[in-house]
Coordinates of C-alpha atoms in Angstrom, one line a residue:
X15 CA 66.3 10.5 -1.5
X16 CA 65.8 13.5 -3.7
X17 CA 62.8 15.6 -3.0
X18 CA 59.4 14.6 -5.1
X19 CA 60.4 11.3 -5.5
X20 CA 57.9 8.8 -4.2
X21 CA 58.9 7.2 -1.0
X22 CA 58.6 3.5 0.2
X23 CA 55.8 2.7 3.0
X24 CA 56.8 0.6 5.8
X25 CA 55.2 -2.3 6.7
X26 CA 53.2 -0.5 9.7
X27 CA 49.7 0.5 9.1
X28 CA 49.3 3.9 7.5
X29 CA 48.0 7.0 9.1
X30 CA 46.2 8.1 6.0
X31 CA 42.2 8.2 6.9
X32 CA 41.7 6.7 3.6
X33 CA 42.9 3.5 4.0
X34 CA 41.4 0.5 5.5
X35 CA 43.5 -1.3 8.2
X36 CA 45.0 -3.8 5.9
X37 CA 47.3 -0.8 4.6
X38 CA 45.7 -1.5 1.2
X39 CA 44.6 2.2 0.3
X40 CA 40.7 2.5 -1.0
X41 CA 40.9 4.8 -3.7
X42 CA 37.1 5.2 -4.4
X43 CA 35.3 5.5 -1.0
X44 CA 31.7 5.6 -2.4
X45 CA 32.0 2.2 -4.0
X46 CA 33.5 0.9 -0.2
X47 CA 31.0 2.3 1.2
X48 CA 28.2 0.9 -1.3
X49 CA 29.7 -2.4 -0.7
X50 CA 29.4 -2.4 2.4
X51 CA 25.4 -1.5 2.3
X52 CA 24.9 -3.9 -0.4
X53 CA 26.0 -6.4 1.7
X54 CA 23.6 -5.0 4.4
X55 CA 20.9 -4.7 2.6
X56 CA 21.2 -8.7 0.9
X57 CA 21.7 -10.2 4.0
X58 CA 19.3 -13.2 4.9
X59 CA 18.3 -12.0 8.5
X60 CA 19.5 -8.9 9.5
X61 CA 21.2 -8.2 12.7
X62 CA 18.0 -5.8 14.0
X63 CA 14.3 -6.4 12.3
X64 CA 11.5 -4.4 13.6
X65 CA 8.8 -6.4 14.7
X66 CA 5.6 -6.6 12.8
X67 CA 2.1 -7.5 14.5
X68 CA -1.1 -7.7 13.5
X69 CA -4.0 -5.9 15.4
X70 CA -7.2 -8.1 14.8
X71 CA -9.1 -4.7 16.3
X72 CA -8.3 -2.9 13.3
X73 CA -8.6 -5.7 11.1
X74 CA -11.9 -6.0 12.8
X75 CA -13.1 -2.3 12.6
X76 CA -12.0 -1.2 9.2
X77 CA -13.1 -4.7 7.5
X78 CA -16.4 -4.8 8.8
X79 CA -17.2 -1.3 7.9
X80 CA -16.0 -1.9 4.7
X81 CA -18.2 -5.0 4.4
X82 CA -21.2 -3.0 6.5
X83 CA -20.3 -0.4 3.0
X84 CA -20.6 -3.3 0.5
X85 CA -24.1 -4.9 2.2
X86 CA -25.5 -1.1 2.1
X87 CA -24.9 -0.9 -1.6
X88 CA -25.8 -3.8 -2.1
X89 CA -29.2 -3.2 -0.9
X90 CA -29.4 0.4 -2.6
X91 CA -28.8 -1.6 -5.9
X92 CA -31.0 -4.2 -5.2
X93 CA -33.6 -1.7 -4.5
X94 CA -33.1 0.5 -8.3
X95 CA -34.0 -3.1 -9.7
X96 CA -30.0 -3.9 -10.3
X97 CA -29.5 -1.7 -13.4
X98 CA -28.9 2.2 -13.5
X99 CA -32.9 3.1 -13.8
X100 CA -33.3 6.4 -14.1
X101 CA -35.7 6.7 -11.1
X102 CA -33.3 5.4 -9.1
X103 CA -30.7 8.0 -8.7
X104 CA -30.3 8.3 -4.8
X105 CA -30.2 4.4 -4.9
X106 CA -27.0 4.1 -7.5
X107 CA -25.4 6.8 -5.7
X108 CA -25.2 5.5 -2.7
X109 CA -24.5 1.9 -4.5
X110 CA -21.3 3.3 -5.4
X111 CA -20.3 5.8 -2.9
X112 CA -21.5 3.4 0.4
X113 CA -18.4 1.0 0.2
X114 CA -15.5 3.6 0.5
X115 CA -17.4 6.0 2.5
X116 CA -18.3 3.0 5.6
X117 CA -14.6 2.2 5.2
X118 CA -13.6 6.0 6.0
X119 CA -15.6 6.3 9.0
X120 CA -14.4 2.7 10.3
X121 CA -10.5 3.3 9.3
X122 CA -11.1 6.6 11.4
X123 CA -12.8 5.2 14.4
X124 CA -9.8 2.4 14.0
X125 CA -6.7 4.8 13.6
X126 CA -8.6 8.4 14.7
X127 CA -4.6 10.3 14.3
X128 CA -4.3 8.7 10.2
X129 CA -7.7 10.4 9.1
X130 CA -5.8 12.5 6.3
X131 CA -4.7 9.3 4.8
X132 CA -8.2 7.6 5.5
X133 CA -9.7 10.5 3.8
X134 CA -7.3 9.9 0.7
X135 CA -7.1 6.3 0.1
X136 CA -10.9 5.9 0.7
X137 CA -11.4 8.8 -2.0
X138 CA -9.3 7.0 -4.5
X139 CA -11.0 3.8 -3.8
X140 CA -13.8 5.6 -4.8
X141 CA -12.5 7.5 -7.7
X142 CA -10.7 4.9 -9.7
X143 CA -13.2 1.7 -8.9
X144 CA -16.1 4.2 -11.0
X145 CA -13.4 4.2 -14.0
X146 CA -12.1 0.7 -13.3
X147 CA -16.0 -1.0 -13.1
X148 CA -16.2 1.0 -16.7
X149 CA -13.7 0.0 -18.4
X150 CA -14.0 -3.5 -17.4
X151 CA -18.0 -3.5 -18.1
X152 CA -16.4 -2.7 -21.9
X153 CA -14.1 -4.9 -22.5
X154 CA -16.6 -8.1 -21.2
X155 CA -20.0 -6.6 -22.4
X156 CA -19.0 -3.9 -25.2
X157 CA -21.1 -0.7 -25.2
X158 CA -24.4 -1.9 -27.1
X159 CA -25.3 -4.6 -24.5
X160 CA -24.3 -2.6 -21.6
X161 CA -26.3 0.3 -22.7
X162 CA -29.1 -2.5 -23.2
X163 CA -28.7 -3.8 -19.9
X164 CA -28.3 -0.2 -18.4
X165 CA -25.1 -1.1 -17.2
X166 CA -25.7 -3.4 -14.5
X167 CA -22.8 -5.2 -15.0
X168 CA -20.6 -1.7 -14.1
X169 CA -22.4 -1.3 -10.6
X170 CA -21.9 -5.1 -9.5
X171 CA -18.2 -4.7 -10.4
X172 CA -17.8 -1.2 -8.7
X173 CA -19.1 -2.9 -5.6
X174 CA -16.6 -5.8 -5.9
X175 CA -13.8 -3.7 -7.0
X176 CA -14.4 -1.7 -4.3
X177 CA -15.2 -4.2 -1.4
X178 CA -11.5 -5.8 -2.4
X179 CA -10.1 -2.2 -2.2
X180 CA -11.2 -1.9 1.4
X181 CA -10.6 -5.5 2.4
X182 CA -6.9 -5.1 1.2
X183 CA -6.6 -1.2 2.9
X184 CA -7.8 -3.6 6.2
X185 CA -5.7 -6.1 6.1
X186 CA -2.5 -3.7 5.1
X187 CA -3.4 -1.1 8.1
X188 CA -3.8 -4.0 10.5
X189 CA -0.2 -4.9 10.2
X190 CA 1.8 -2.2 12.0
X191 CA 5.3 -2.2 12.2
X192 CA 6.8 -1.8 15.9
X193 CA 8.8 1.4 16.9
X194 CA 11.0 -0.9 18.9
X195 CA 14.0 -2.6 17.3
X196 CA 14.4 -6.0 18.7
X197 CA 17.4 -8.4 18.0
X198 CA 16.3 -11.4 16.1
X199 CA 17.3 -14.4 17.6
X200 CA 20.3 -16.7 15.9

């Protein structure tokens, strides 16, 4: 053999690192590798799961403050006559601001060390259900009528927009996932 001409392998099992044991060398190792957590990721029931629970106290706590929310607006609105009077300012405020503020203080009684993300999620339930309610009240009433009803139609669906809001932000904080990994059984 001349030197820089390629040389034979033997049958034995290479010592190259890039190579899997089968002596068949890998030339792209990204595309093994992505294989491999393809596979791992499409898997019908994975080797470890993390086991998720529900916590009915939480359920409990956040949920009913978030309904306690809903009743106290709907008792502020019922009380402005069920349409955005003008003499009834302090009424439709608190018709649209009662449902995520309750929820706030019961998600932090609930979970007192998430009260950053309590304080965030509850503002944007309360942010985006004002604009939501509106557009909705538009596109079923169309501005004349709602201005002739003085948009009762957009504080009923704020409320129910935002009683869903925290009824779903209940149930989804209720389910925790565990920190332990357990193996699922076969």
């Amino acid at each position: 053999m001349t030197a820089g001409q390629p040389t034979r392998r033997s049958n034995s099992l290479p010592a190259d690192p890039f190579t899997k044991s089968s002596a068949r060398p890998i030339r792209f190792r990204f595309f093994y590798h992505f294989d491999k957590w393809l596979a791992a990721w499409y898997t019908l029931e994975p080797m470890m799961s993390s086991k998720r629970t529900f916590d009915l106290r939480t359920a409990l706590i956040i949920g009913g403050a978030a309904l306690l929310g809903a009743a106290w607006a709907a008792f502020n609105l019922y009380r402005a006559g069920g349409n955005g009077a003008l003499g009834a300012t302090a009424a439709l405020v608190w018709t649209i601001f009662a449902t995520p503020f309750f929820t706030f203080w019961g998600w932090l009684l609930a979970k007192r060390a998430e009260g950053w993300l309590a304080a965030f999620v509850c503002f944007c339930i309360y942010f985006f259900a004002v604009f939501i309610g509106a557009r909705l009240e538009l596109l079923i009433q169309g501005q004349p009528v709602a201005a002739a009803n003085e948009h009762a139609l957009y504080f009923r669906l704020t409320l129910i927009i935002q009683l869903i809001a925290g009824v779903v932000v209940a149930a989804q904080r209720s389910y925790s996932r565990g920190t332990m990994q357990v193996p699922t059984e076969v």
